[in-house]
Amino acid sequence: MIDKKALYTISQGVYLLSTVDPATGRAVGRVVDAVSQVASGDPKRVSVACMKEGFTSKVLLESKHFALTTLAVDAPMALIEAFGYQSSETVDKFLGWELAADAAGTPYVKDGAIALMCCDVFDVLDMGSHWLFLGDVVEAAVFSKAEPMTYAGYRAMKAAAKAAKAEDKPAAPASGGKSKWRCMICGFEIEVDGDELPADFTCPRCGVGRDLFQRV
Ligand SMILES: Cc1cc2nc3c(=O)[nH]c(=O)nc-3n(C[C@H](O)[C@H](O)[C@H](O)COP(=O)(O)O)c2cc1C
């Protein structure tokens, strides 16, 4: 028996992968979480598992170069929706975001990015459902010390947003005019007087803002 939830316990981050279609010169990209560092010497190497379905993987087989940005814990959900829930085949996902380009001229989105890793693909392995792209890191930079988003944190945020939508209004305060809140990213809990967290509240453990707190 294979309980696929066991695989959800593998810690992964959330990244944007972009590349340029050599046939058209157009930038394409997708959200990926299946990223690993596979060699730390010289060269440093990463692997990215890309579903064969969709557009970016087809382009990457030809372009053989990608830019990978690590998303911050508070990266805009709209960015993940834009790059993770539609296809570059029909949509220009880069429209409306702040862009920069790596040394090879591959555009990447600056919004929500805390680091950049650019890779030349040196091998591609067939995994069945996915292509496993193996890349030499040829350029890398850190933009911010903010915490990276984790795939588990992303799933928790999605679940909380769905639950909030299902409820018409938030639950009543726990007791005596107090309310208890839990950070959707790191699980930190806090009880405060009244119905709301202060407007400038940030998680003392992981630093995210009050938008990522859910009433317990
Ligand atoms: C949080 C999240 C993680 C994802 N992780 C991966 C991944 O590791 N590999 C992959 O190929 N697709 C992954 N996807 C799905 C692609 O981003 C999605 O299918 C995208 O729309 C494909 O776009 P494209 O056709 O432009 O390539 C993920 C999506 C989300 C929202």
Tab-separated table of C-alpha atoms and ligand atoms in Angstrom:
chain	number	residue	atom	x	y	z
A	1	MET	CA	0.000	0.000	0.000
A	2	ILE	CA	1.190	3.518	-0.792
A	3	ASP	CA	-0.214	6.358	1.322
A	4	LYS	CA	0.665	9.352	-0.851
A	5	LYS	CA	0.345	11.624	2.197
A	6	ALA	CA	3.683	10.187	3.342
A	7	LEU	CA	5.294	12.024	0.419
A	8	TYR	CA	3.730	15.312	1.583
A	9	THR	CA	6.021	15.112	4.617
A	10	ILE	CA	9.057	15.754	2.373
A	11	SER	CA	9.931	19.406	3.026
A	12	GLN	CA	9.944	21.501	-0.134
A	13	GLY	CA	9.923	25.187	-0.957
A	14	VAL	CA	7.931	27.099	-3.559
A	15	TYR	CA	9.738	28.579	-6.567
A	16	LEU	CA	9.093	30.258	-9.904
A	17	LEU	CA	10.938	28.750	-12.852
A	18	SER	CA	11.260	30.816	-16.007
A	19	THR	CA	12.875	30.234	-19.367
A	20	VAL	CA	12.791	31.699	-22.861
A	21	ASP	CA	11.304	29.895	-25.845
A	22	PRO	CA	14.125	29.858	-28.457
A	23	ALA	CA	11.531	29.590	-31.242
A	24	THR	CA	9.686	32.808	-30.335
A	25	GLY	CA	11.851	34.663	-27.814
A	26	ARG	CA	8.881	34.614	-25.415
A	27	ALA	CA	9.339	34.104	-21.657
A	28	VAL	CA	7.410	31.229	-20.108
A	29	GLY	CA	7.329	29.826	-16.598
A	30	ARG	CA	5.606	27.867	-13.889
A	31	VAL	CA	5.503	27.382	-10.136
A	32	VAL	CA	7.581	24.427	-8.957
A	33	ASP	CA	8.171	22.882	-5.561
A	34	ALA	CA	10.155	19.786	-6.608
A	35	VAL	CA	13.570	21.431	-6.370
A	36	SER	CA	16.656	19.941	-4.708
A	37	GLN	CA	20.293	20.783	-4.451
A	38	VAL	CA	22.081	17.680	-5.761
A	39	ALA	CA	25.740	18.784	-5.661
A	40	SER	CA	27.413	21.404	-3.494
A	41	GLY	CA	30.949	21.410	-4.905
A	42	ASP	CA	32.025	23.087	-8.108
A	43	PRO	CA	29.754	23.205	-10.035
A	44	LYS	CA	26.816	23.497	-7.647
A	45	ARG	CA	23.904	21.571	-9.059
A	46	VAL	CA	20.139	21.492	-8.603
A	47	SER	CA	17.399	19.254	-9.925
A	48	VAL	CA	13.897	20.394	-10.840
A	49	ALA	CA	11.113	17.926	-11.579
A	50	CYS	CA	8.753	19.319	-14.207
A	51	MET	CA	5.525	17.618	-15.210
A	52	LYS	CA	5.691	16.680	-18.876
A	53	GLU	CA	2.248	18.216	-19.275
A	54	GLY	CA	2.062	21.962	-19.750
A	55	PHE	CA	4.154	24.332	-21.776
A	56	THR	CA	7.237	25.286	-19.760
A	57	SER	CA	8.691	21.775	-19.660
A	58	LYS	CA	8.465	21.475	-23.451
A	59	VAL	CA	10.240	24.813	-23.879
A	60	LEU	CA	12.897	23.954	-21.298
A	61	LEU	CA	13.835	20.812	-23.236
A	62	GLU	CA	14.855	23.190	-26.041
A	63	SER	CA	16.109	26.277	-24.180
A	64	LYS	CA	18.285	24.331	-21.672
A	65	HIS	CA	18.560	27.324	-19.336
A	66	PHE	CA	16.274	28.470	-16.522
A	67	ALA	CA	16.024	31.078	-13.816
A	68	LEU	CA	14.611	29.898	-10.493
A	69	THR	CA	13.433	32.326	-7.828
A	70	THR	CA	12.714	31.254	-4.252
A	71	LEU	CA	9.403	32.696	-3.065
A	72	ALA	CA	9.106	34.427	0.308
A	73	VAL	CA	6.624	33.221	2.885
A	74	ASP	CA	4.441	36.256	2.141
A	75	ALA	CA	4.772	36.175	-1.669
A	76	PRO	CA	1.496	37.241	-3.317
A	77	MET	CA	-0.980	34.404	-3.774
A	78	ALA	CA	-1.896	36.062	-7.091
A	79	LEU	CA	1.634	35.322	-8.294
A	80	ILE	CA	1.265	31.625	-7.495
A	81	GLU	CA	-2.138	31.601	-9.141
A	82	ALA	CA	-0.763	33.323	-12.261
A	83	PHE	CA	2.192	30.956	-12.660
A	84	GLY	CA	0.756	27.770	-11.140
A	85	TYR	CA	-2.780	27.579	-12.445
A	86	GLN	CA	-2.639	28.584	-16.092
A	87	SER	CA	-0.526	27.716	-19.090
A	88	SER	CA	2.165	29.846	-20.706
A	89	GLU	CA	0.994	28.406	-24.001
A	90	THR	CA	-1.958	30.807	-24.027
A	91	VAL	CA	-1.105	33.440	-21.403
A	92	ASP	CA	1.756	35.887	-20.886
A	93	LYS	CA	2.262	35.197	-17.177
A	94	PHE	CA	4.895	37.933	-16.822
A	95	LEU	CA	2.540	40.827	-17.580
A	96	GLY	CA	1.980	43.145	-14.625
A	97	TRP	CA	4.848	41.906	-12.429
A	98	GLU	CA	8.134	43.646	-11.674
A	99	LEU	CA	10.728	41.911	-13.848
A	100	ALA	CA	14.496	41.651	-14.093
A	101	ALA	CA	16.688	39.459	-16.284
A	102	ASP	CA	19.592	37.160	-15.494
A	103	ALA	CA	22.966	37.307	-17.274
A	104	ALA	CA	21.623	35.032	-20.034
A	105	GLY	CA	18.687	37.410	-20.598
A	106	THR	CA	16.050	35.164	-19.007
A	107	PRO	CA	13.363	37.278	-17.319
A	108	TYR	CA	12.303	36.505	-13.760
A	109	VAL	CA	9.738	38.060	-11.429
A	110	LYS	CA	11.142	40.199	-8.624
A	111	ASP	CA	7.870	40.339	-6.655
A	112	GLY	CA	7.963	37.908	-3.748
A	113	ALA	CA	11.455	36.640	-4.666
A	114	ILE	CA	14.081	36.251	-1.947
A	115	ALA	CA	16.774	34.530	-4.048
A	116	LEU	CA	17.714	33.677	-7.607
A	117	MET	CA	19.456	30.598	-9.017
A	118	CYS	CA	20.121	30.394	-12.745
A	119	CYS	CA	21.074	27.099	-14.300
A	120	ASP	CA	22.329	25.583	-17.531
A	121	VAL	CA	20.658	22.214	-18.045
A	122	PHE	CA	23.315	19.499	-18.442
A	123	ASP	CA	21.044	16.449	-18.414
A	124	VAL	CA	17.376	15.505	-18.444
A	125	LEU	CA	16.075	12.244	-16.996
A	126	ASP	CA	12.733	10.691	-17.876
A	127	MET	CA	10.794	10.072	-14.636
A	128	GLY	CA	7.568	8.962	-16.306
A	129	SER	CA	5.141	11.742	-15.374
A	130	HIS	CA	7.974	14.301	-15.067
A	131	TRP	CA	11.198	15.350	-16.721
A	132	LEU	CA	13.961	15.740	-14.159
A	133	PHE	CA	16.069	18.686	-15.262
A	134	LEU	CA	19.603	18.673	-13.860
A	135	GLY	CA	21.239	22.068	-13.878
A	136	ASP	CA	24.632	23.608	-13.194
A	137	VAL	CA	24.160	26.796	-11.170
A	138	VAL	CA	25.817	29.537	-13.243
A	139	GLU	CA	24.482	32.585	-11.393
A	140	ALA	CA	22.953	33.051	-7.927
A	141	ALA	CA	21.958	35.962	-5.705
A	142	VAL	CA	20.110	36.618	-2.454
A	143	PHE	CA	17.655	39.570	-2.432
A	144	SER	CA	16.177	39.365	1.053
A	145	LYS	CA	16.540	37.630	4.411
A	146	ALA	CA	12.810	36.891	4.583
A	147	GLU	CA	11.761	33.313	5.331
A	148	PRO	CA	11.159	31.102	2.288
A	149	MET	CA	7.667	29.796	1.643
A	150	THR	CA	7.318	26.058	2.210
A	151	TYR	CA	5.025	23.830	0.196
A	152	ALA	CA	3.368	22.716	3.461
A	153	GLY	CA	2.814	26.393	4.391
A	154	TYR	CA	1.323	27.063	0.976
A	155	ARG	CA	-1.085	24.127	1.364
A	156	ALA	CA	-2.068	25.348	4.846
A	157	MET	CA	-2.773	28.836	3.472
A	158	LYS	CA	-4.922	27.384	0.690
A	159	ALA	CA	-6.857	25.250	3.175
A	160	ALA	CA	-7.361	28.231	5.513
A	161	ALA	CA	-8.540	30.444	2.646
A	162	LYS	CA	-11.021	27.736	1.617
A	163	ALA	CA	-12.267	27.336	5.192
A	164	ALA	CA	-12.614	31.123	5.607
A	165	LYS	CA	-14.640	31.273	2.399
A	166	ALA	CA	-16.919	28.497	3.628
A	167	GLU	CA	-17.655	30.388	6.847
A	168	ASP	CA	-19.695	33.563	6.634
A	169	LYS	CA	-17.893	35.219	9.511
A	170	PRO	CA	-15.064	34.409	11.932
A	171	ALA	CA	-15.779	32.443	15.104
A	172	ALA	CA	-16.585	34.321	18.299
A	173	PRO	CA	-13.698	35.252	20.613
A	174	ALA	CA	-12.504	32.354	22.805
A	175	SER	CA	-13.564	33.848	26.156
A	176	GLY	CA	-13.778	37.083	28.104
A	177	GLY	CA	-13.348	39.338	25.048
A	178	LYS	CA	-10.110	37.613	24.060
A	179	SER	CA	-9.275	35.899	20.771
A	180	LYS	CA	-6.676	33.258	19.959
A	181	TRP	CA	-4.733	33.200	16.684
A	182	ARG	CA	-2.417	30.704	15.009
A	183	CYS	CA	0.273	31.443	12.421
A	184	MET	CA	-0.540	29.443	9.284
A	185	ILE	CA	3.143	29.210	8.460
A	186	CYS	CA	4.936	28.168	11.645
A	187	GLY	CA	2.063	27.307	14.035
A	188	PHE	CA	2.896	30.002	16.626
A	189	GLU	CA	-0.194	30.755	18.761
A	190	ILE	CA	-1.095	33.952	20.589
A	191	GLU	CA	-4.084	35.185	22.621
A	192	VAL	CA	-4.956	38.880	22.496
A	193	ASP	CA	-7.595	41.150	24.013
A	194	GLY	CA	-10.472	41.831	21.627
A	195	ASP	CA	-11.397	40.443	18.217
A	196	GLU	CA	-8.391	41.426	16.110
A	197	LEU	CA	-4.620	41.246	16.049
A	198	PRO	CA	-3.013	44.710	15.991
A	199	ALA	CA	-2.671	46.098	12.440
A	200	ASP	CA	1.150	46.042	12.574
A	201	PHE	CA	1.345	42.594	14.187
A	202	THR	CA	4.031	40.223	12.868
A	203	CYS	CA	4.730	36.648	13.932
A	204	PRO	CA	7.508	36.705	16.551
A	205	ARG	CA	8.674	33.267	15.374
A	206	CYS	CA	8.719	33.476	11.555
A	207	GLY	CA	8.021	37.149	10.809
A	208	VAL	CA	4.907	36.946	8.602
A	209	GLY	CA	2.178	39.593	8.892
A	210	ARG	CA	-1.220	39.226	10.530
A	211	ASP	CA	-2.859	38.274	7.203
A	212	LEU	CA	-1.310	34.857	7.622
A	213	PHE	CA	-2.840	34.320	11.074
A	214	GLN	CA	-6.001	32.282	11.438
A	215	ARG	CA	-8.398	32.540	14.369
A	216	VAL	CA	-8.333	29.345	16.448
B	1	LIG	C1	2.373	25.262	-5.190
B	1	LIG	C2	2.563	24.624	-6.536
B	1	LIG	C3	3.615	23.761	-6.734
B	1	LIG	C4	3.832	23.192	-7.999
B	1	LIG	N1	4.912	22.365	-8.168
B	1	LIG	C5	5.190	21.884	-9.415
B	1	LIG	C6	6.382	21.142	-9.651
B	1	LIG	O1	7.182	20.869	-8.763
B	1	LIG	N2	6.624	20.727	-10.931
B	1	LIG	C7	5.774	21.018	-11.973
B	1	LIG	O2	6.066	20.655	-13.104
B	1	LIG	N3	4.633	21.720	-11.755
B	1	LIG	C8	4.329	22.166	-10.520
B	1	LIG	N4	3.199	22.897	-10.313
B	1	LIG	C9	2.211	23.037	-11.407
B	1	LIG	C10	2.572	24.046	-12.480
B	1	LIG	O3	3.049	25.253	-11.933
B	1	LIG	C11	1.300	24.318	-13.315
B	1	LIG	O4	0.848	23.134	-13.903
B	1	LIG	C12	1.473	25.420	-14.352
B	1	LIG	O5	0.207	25.959	-14.651
B	1	LIG	C13	2.110	24.928	-15.655
B	1	LIG	O6	2.229	26.042	-16.512
B	1	LIG	P1	2.898	25.967	-17.967
B	1	LIG	O7	1.926	25.228	-18.864
B	1	LIG	O8	3.025	27.402	-18.376
B	1	LIG	O9	4.182	25.264	-17.850
B	1	LIG	C14	2.955	23.480	-9.069
B	1	LIG	C15	1.889	24.370	-8.864
B	1	LIG	C16	1.685	24.936	-7.613
B	1	LIG	C17	0.540	25.889	-7.413
